[in-house]
Each structure stands twice: as C-alpha cells, then as structure tokens.
Coordinates of C-alpha atoms in Angstrom, one line a residue:
X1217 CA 0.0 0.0 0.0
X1218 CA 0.7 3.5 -0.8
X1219 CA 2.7 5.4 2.5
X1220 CA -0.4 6.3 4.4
X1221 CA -1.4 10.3 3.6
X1222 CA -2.4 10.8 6.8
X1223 CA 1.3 9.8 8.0
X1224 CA 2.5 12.1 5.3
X1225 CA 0.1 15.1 7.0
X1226 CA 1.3 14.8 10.3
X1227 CA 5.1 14.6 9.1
X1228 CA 4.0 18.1 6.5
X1229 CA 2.7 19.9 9.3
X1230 CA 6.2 20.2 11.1
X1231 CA 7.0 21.9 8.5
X1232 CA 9.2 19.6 6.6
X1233 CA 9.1 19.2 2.9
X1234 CA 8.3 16.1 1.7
X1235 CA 10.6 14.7 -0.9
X1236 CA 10.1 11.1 -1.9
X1237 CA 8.2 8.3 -0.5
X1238 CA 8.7 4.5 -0.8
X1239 CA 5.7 2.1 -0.5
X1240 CA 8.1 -0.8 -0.6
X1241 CA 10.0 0.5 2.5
X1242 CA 7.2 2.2 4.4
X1243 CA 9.5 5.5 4.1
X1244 CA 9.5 9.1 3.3
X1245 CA 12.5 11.2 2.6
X1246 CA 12.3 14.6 4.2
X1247 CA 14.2 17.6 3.9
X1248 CA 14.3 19.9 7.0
X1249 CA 15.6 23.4 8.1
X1250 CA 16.4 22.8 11.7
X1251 CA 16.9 20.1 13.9
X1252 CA 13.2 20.8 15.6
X1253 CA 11.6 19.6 13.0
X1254 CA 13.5 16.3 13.2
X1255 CA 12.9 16.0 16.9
X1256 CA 8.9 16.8 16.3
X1257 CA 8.8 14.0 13.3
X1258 CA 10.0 11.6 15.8
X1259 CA 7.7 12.0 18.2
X1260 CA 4.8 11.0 15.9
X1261 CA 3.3 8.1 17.1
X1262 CA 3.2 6.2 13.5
X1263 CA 7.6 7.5 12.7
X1264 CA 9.6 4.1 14.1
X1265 CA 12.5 6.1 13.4
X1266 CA 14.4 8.5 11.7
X1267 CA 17.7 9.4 10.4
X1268 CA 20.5 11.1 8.2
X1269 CA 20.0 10.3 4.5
X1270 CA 22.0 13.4 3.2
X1271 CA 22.8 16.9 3.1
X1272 CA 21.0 19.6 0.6
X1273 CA 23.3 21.5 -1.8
X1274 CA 26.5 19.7 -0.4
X1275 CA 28.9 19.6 -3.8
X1276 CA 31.1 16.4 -3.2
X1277 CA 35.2 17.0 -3.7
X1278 CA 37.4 14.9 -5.5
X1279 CA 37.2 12.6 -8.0
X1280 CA 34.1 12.2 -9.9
X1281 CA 31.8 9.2 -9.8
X1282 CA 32.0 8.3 -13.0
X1283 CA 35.5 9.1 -14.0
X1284 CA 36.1 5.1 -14.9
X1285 CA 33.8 5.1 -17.5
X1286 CA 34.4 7.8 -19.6
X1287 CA 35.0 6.8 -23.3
X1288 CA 38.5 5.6 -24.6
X1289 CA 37.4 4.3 -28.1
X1290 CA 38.6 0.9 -29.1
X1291 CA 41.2 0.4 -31.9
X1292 CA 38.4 -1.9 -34.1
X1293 CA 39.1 -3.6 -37.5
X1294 CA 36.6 -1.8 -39.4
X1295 CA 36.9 -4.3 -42.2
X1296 CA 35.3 -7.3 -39.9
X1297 CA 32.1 -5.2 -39.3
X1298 CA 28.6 -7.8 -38.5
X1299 CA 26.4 -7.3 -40.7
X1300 CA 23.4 -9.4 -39.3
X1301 CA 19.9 -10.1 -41.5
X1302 CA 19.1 -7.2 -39.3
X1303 CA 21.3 -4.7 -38.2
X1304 CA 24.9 -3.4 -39.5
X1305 CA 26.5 -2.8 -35.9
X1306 CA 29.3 -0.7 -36.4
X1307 CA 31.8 -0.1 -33.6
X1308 CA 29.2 -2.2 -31.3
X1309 CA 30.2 -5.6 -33.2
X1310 CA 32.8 -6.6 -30.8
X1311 CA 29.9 -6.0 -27.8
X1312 CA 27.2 -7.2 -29.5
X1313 CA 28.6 -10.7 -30.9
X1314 CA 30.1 -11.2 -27.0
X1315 CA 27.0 -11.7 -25.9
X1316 CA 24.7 -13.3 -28.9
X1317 CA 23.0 -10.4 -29.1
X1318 CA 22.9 -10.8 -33.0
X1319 CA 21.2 -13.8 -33.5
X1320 CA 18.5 -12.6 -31.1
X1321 CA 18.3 -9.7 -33.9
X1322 CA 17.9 -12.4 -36.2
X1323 CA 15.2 -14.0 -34.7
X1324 CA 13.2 -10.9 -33.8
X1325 CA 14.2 -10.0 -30.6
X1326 CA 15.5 -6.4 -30.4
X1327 CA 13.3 -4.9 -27.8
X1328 CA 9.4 -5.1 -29.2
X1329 CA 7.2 -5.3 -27.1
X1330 CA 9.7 -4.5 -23.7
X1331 CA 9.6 -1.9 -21.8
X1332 CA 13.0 -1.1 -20.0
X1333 CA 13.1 1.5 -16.9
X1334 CA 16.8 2.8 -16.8
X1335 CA 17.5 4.5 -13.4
X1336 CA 20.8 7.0 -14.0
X1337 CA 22.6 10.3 -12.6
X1338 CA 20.9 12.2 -15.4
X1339 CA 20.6 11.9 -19.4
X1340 CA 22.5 15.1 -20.7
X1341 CA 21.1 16.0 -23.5
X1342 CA 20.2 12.5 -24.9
X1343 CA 16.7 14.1 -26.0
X1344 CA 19.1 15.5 -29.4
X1345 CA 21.7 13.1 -30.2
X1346 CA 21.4 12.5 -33.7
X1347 CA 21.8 8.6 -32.7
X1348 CA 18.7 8.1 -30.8
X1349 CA 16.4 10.3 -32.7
X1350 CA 15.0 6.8 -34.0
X1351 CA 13.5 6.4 -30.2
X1352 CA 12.0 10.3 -30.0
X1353 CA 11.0 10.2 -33.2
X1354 CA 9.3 6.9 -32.8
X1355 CA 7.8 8.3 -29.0
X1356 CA 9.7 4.5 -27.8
X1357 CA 10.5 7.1 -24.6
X1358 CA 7.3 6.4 -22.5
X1359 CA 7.9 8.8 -19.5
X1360 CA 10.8 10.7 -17.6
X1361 CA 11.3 12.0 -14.0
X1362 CA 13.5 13.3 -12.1
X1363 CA 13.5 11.9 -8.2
X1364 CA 16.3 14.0 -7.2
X1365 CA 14.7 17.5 -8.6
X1366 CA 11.3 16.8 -8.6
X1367 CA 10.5 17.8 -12.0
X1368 CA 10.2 15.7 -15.1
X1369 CA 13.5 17.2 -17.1
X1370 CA 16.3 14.7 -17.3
X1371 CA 17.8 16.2 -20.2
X1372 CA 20.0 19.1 -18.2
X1373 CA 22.1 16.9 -15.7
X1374 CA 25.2 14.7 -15.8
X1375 CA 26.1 12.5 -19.5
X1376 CA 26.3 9.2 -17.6
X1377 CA 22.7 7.8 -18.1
X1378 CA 22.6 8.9 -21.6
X1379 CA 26.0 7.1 -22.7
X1380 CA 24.2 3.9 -21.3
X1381 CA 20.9 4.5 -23.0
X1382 CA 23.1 4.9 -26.5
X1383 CA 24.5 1.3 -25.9
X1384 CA 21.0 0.2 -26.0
X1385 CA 19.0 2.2 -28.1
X1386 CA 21.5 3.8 -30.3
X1387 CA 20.8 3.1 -34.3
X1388 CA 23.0 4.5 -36.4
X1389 CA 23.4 1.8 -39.1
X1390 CA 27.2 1.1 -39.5
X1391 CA 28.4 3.2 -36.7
X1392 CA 26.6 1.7 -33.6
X1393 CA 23.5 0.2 -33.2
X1394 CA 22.3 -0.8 -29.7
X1395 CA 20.9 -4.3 -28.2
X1396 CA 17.1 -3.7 -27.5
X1397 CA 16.5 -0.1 -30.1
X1398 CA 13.2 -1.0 -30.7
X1399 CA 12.1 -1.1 -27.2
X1400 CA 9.9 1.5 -24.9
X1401 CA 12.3 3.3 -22.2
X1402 CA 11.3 5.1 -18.8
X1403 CA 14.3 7.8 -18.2
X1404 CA 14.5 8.0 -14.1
X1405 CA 17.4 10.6 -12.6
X1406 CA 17.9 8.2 -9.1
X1407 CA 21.5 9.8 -8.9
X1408 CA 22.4 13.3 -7.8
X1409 CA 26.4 12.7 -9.0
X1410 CA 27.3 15.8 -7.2
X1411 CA 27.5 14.1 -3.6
X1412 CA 27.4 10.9 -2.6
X1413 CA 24.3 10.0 0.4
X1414 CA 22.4 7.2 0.8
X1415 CA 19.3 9.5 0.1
X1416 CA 20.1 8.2 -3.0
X1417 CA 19.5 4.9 -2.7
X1418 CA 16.0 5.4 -1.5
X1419 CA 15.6 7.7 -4.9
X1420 CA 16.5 4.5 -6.1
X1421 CA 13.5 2.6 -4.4
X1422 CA 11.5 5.6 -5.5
X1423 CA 12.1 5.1 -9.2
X1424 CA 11.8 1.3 -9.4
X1425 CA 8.4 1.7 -7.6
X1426 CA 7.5 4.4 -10.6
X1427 CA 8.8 1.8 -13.0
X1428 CA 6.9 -0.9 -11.6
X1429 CA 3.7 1.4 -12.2
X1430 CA 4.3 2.1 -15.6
X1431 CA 4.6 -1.6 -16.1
X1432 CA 8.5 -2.0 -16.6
X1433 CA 9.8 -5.5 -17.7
X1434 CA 13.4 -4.6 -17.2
X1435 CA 14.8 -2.2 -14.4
X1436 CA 18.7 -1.4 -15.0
X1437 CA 20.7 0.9 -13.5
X1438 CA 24.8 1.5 -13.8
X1439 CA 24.9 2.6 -9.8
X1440 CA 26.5 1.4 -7.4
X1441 CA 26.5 2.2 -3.6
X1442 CA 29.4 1.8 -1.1
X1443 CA 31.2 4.4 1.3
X1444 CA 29.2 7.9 1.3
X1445 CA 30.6 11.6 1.7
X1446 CA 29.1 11.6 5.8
X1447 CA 31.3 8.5 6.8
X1448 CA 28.3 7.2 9.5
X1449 CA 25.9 6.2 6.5
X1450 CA 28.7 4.1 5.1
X1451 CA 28.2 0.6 4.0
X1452 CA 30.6 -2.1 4.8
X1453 CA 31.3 -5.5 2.7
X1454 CA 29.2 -7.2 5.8
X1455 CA 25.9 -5.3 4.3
X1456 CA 26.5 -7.0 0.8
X1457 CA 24.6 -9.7 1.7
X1458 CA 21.7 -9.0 -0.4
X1459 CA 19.0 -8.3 2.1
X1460 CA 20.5 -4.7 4.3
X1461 CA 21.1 -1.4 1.8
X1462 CA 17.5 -0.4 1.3
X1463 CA 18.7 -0.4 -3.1
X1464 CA 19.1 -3.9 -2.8
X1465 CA 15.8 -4.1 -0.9
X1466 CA 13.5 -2.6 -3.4
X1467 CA 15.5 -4.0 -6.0
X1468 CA 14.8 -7.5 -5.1
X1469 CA 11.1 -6.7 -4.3
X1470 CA 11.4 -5.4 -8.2
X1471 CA 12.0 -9.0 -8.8
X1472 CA 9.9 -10.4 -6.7
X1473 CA 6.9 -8.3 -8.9
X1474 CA 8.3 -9.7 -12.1
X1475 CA 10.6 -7.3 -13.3
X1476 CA 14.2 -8.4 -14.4
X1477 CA 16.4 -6.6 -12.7
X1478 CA 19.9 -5.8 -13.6
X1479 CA 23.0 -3.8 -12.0
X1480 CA 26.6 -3.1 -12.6
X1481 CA 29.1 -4.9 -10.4
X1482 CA 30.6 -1.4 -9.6
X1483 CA 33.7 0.3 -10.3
X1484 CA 35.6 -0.4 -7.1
X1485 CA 37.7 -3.2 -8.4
X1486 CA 41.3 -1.2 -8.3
X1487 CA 40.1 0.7 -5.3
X1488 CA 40.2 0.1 -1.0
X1489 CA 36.7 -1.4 -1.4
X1490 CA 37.4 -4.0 -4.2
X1491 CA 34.1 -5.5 -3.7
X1492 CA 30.6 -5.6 -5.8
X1493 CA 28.3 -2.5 -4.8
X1494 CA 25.1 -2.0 -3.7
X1495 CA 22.3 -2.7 -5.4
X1496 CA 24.6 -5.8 -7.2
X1497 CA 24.2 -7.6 -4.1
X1498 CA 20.6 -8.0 -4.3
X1499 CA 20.0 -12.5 -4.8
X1500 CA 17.5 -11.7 -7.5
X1501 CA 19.5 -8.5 -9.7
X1502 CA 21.3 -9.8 -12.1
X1503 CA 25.1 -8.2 -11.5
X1504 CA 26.9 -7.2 -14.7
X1505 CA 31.0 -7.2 -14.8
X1506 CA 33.1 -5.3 -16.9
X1507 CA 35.2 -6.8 -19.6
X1508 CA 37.3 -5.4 -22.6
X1509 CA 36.6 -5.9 -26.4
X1510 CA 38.7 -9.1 -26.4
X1511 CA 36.6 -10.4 -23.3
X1512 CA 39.3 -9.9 -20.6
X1513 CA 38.8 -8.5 -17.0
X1514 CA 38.4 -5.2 -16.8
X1515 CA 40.3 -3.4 -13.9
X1516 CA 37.6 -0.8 -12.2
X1517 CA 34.9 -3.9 -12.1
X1518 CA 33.8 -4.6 -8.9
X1519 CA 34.3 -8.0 -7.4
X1520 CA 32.3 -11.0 -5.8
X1521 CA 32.0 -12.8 -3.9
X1522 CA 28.8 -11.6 -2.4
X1523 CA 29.5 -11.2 1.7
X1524 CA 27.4 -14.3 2.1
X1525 CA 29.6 -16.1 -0.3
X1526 CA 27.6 -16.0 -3.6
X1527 CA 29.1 -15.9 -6.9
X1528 CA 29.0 -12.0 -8.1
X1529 CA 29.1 -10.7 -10.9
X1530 CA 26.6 -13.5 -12.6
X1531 CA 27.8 -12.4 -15.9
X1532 CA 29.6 -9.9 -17.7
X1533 CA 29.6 -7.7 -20.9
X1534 CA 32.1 -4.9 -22.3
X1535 CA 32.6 -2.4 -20.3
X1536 CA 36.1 -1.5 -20.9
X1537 CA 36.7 0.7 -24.0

C-alpha cells in the first residue's frame, strides 16, 4: 500500500518538505531546516525512526563518480564489421557478438514489445543526439522524472545515463547500433552525481516503484553504492549480503513483482573497497562485470563474492573501452 497520507500530514505539518516516498520500504525522505523539525517528526506516534540520508546542496570533492567510464574508443578492424539479416553494428560488433545479441536480432528479438526502466545520474542531453532520434521520433520514450529535482527534465544533468541509454538504443546503421532499439524506455534521474548520500538509494526505491507502475519489464541501472561523503551512513562488505542497503531491498522486491532486474558490479575493483556494490548484491538482480573488447577482466569492475559467499558478478559484458 501507498505510504499512508495521513502519516504524510502529520510529518508536512512540522513543516518539513516532503521529498520522496517508498511504498516498498514504508518511508518518506524529508528535507528539514532545523533540527526541531526532526525531533517533532520523531515524536509521531506512526515515525519508528528517523535518520540522516543526506545533506541539501553539499557539492562532493574529489574525483568524480564516473570518471572510470568515460569513453576511450577501441582500436576496431573496421573491415570485420557484422552485418546481421538485421542490423549493421558498427563499432558495437565486438559488444554485441560477445553476448549473442545478434542472432537474437535475427530472430526478432531487439526490444518489441519491452519496456526497460533505466534508473541514471541524469541523461545530458540525450533528447538530441542525432543517434537516438529513432527512439524520440518513434515516441519509444514512455515517460521521464527526475527523483532528485522533482521535476520531469532529465535532459540538463550529468552524461552518464545517456552514454548507457546509447548502448541500448542507439541506431545509427554502420556506426553503432544498440541491443534492444526497438524497445519502450522510462528515463528516471535516481543519482544526484554531485555528492554521494544514501538519500540516493531510497531515490533509487522511489524510481523502481514508478517503474513498476508504468509496467516495466526490465529495471537497470549502472549505480553502485558503497562508502558515502558523511562517513556514519557508510556501508561495509558485511551489508552485501543481499537483504541490508534499502537499493538492494527494493530492487529484489522489483524482482519479486516480475521485473528483471539488472545492475553493474561497480567500479571499485582497483580501489580500497574491491568488492561488488550495492544494489549488485541483491540475490535476484542480475550483477553485470566489466570486460574489454577481447573479453578480458576489466580493472575498475567490482568483485564478488557476495558477503554471504555468492558468486557475483553473474555475468559480464564490455565495459572496458
């Protein structure tokens, strides 16, 4: 059920702006200007607790969170292009044949019918790159929000979110086509790149409860959730377990609906953490390792084992150049 309104009343009249709610977690992210207002929430009869999720406006320091995947193109033997009965891939041919996505082409398979929910840090101005005008053009793009802004523009934040939306829905005949660019898309900003909280993970519930909604078949998201910039909402590798960071919660309860659910391992597999990321712990999301174009490990991918000792990643595609 819906978080009950009457909750949301009481917690609205001590003056705290509500942000998001989660139906799966019983929650509701709040944002407050003084620490009354926390005190008040929590004496409501119906609050069983509260706590820190983040901090408004902070701008995080240091290296950014997706520095690991910007784009070094691959050196590609243009003259071994696939050409497929349906699609001439381009520079995705190495990706593409990795995984078999061809002969799904072949059979039919290239998204009809599907309708993948792609939770991001933003889609920077994916809306009018010449390589997905196929999907606008063919209104393939269902719905957008934004659970970080509250509005339903995902066009004006970070690039991250649309350089994975290109890998699927690109289709620019001999220079990339994607795997599924005939499918329906839901464009969901989860991420606020500019910090790191977990407020973000329960964006992250927020969005795959939307998805679920709209009738999703496929929830994906390249996010992954470890250490955060206030060091007391940190995760450790105890909480990949599958059932503790409220991501890997909803995400599971995703599955549970129906809805396949897949995740990147992470990026922190040359880093202090080293381990798979949250919400790649989940037992039902499929967790997704990086490899390069000749199917070797790729450095930055997080890995398994899962804390409880399950094999993570489950599979893996290129992610490396």
């Amino acid at each position: 059920f819906p978080v009950n309104p009457s909750y949301l009343n009481g917690v609205s009249a001590t003056g705290a702006i509500i942000l998001n709610t989660s139906r799966w977690l019983n929650t509701a992210t709040v944002q407050i200007t003084n620490p009354a207002q926390l005190n008040a929430i929590s004496a409501l009869s119906y609050v069983s607790s509260v706590g820190n999720v983040g901090r408004y406006g902070h701008q995080k320091n240091g290296k950014e969170k997706f520095d690991d995947e910007k784009i070094i193109l691959p050196t590609i033997n243009t003259s071994v292009y696939l050409r497929t009965n349906s699609f001439n891939y381009g520079q995705a041919t190495g990706q593409t044949q990795m995984i078999a996505m061809d002969a799904l082409h072949n059979l039919g398979y290239a998204g009809e019918g599907m309708m993948i929910a792609l939770l991001d840090g933003g889609f920077k101005d994916a809306n009018i790159m010449p390589a997905l005008d196929s999907v606008f053009a063919n209104n393939q793009v269902v719905a957008t929000w934004d659970f970080v802004s509250n509005d339903a523009n995902v066009y004006d934040d970070n690039w991250h979110g649309a350089s994975v939306f290109s890998c699927i829905a690109a289709n620019v005949p001999g220079e990339m086509v994607g795997t599924a660019p005939h499918a329906q898309f839901l464009l969901l900003r989860s991420e606020d790149v500019s910090s790191e909280y977990i407020i973000e993970e329960y964006n992250y519930a927020a969005a795959a409860e939307y998805a679920d909604s709209v009738g999703a078949d496929v929830i994906h998201s390249s996010l992954g959730y470890t250490t955060f910039d206030d060091a007391s909402q940190d995760h450790t590798y105890a909480d990949m377990n599958g059932n503790t960071a409220p991501a890997t919660i909803a995400a599971d309860l995703a599955a549970k609906k129906g809805i396949i659910v897949t995740s990147s391992a992470g990026n922190e597999g040359n880093g202090a953490w080293n381990y798979i990321s949250v919400p790649a712990d989940g037992d039902s999301v499929l967790a997704i390792g990086a490899v390069d174009q000749q199917g070797m490990y790729s450095s930055f991918s997080s890995n398994g084992p899962s804390y409880d000792g399950r094999v993570k990643p489950d599979v893996a595609a290129v992610g490396g150049g």
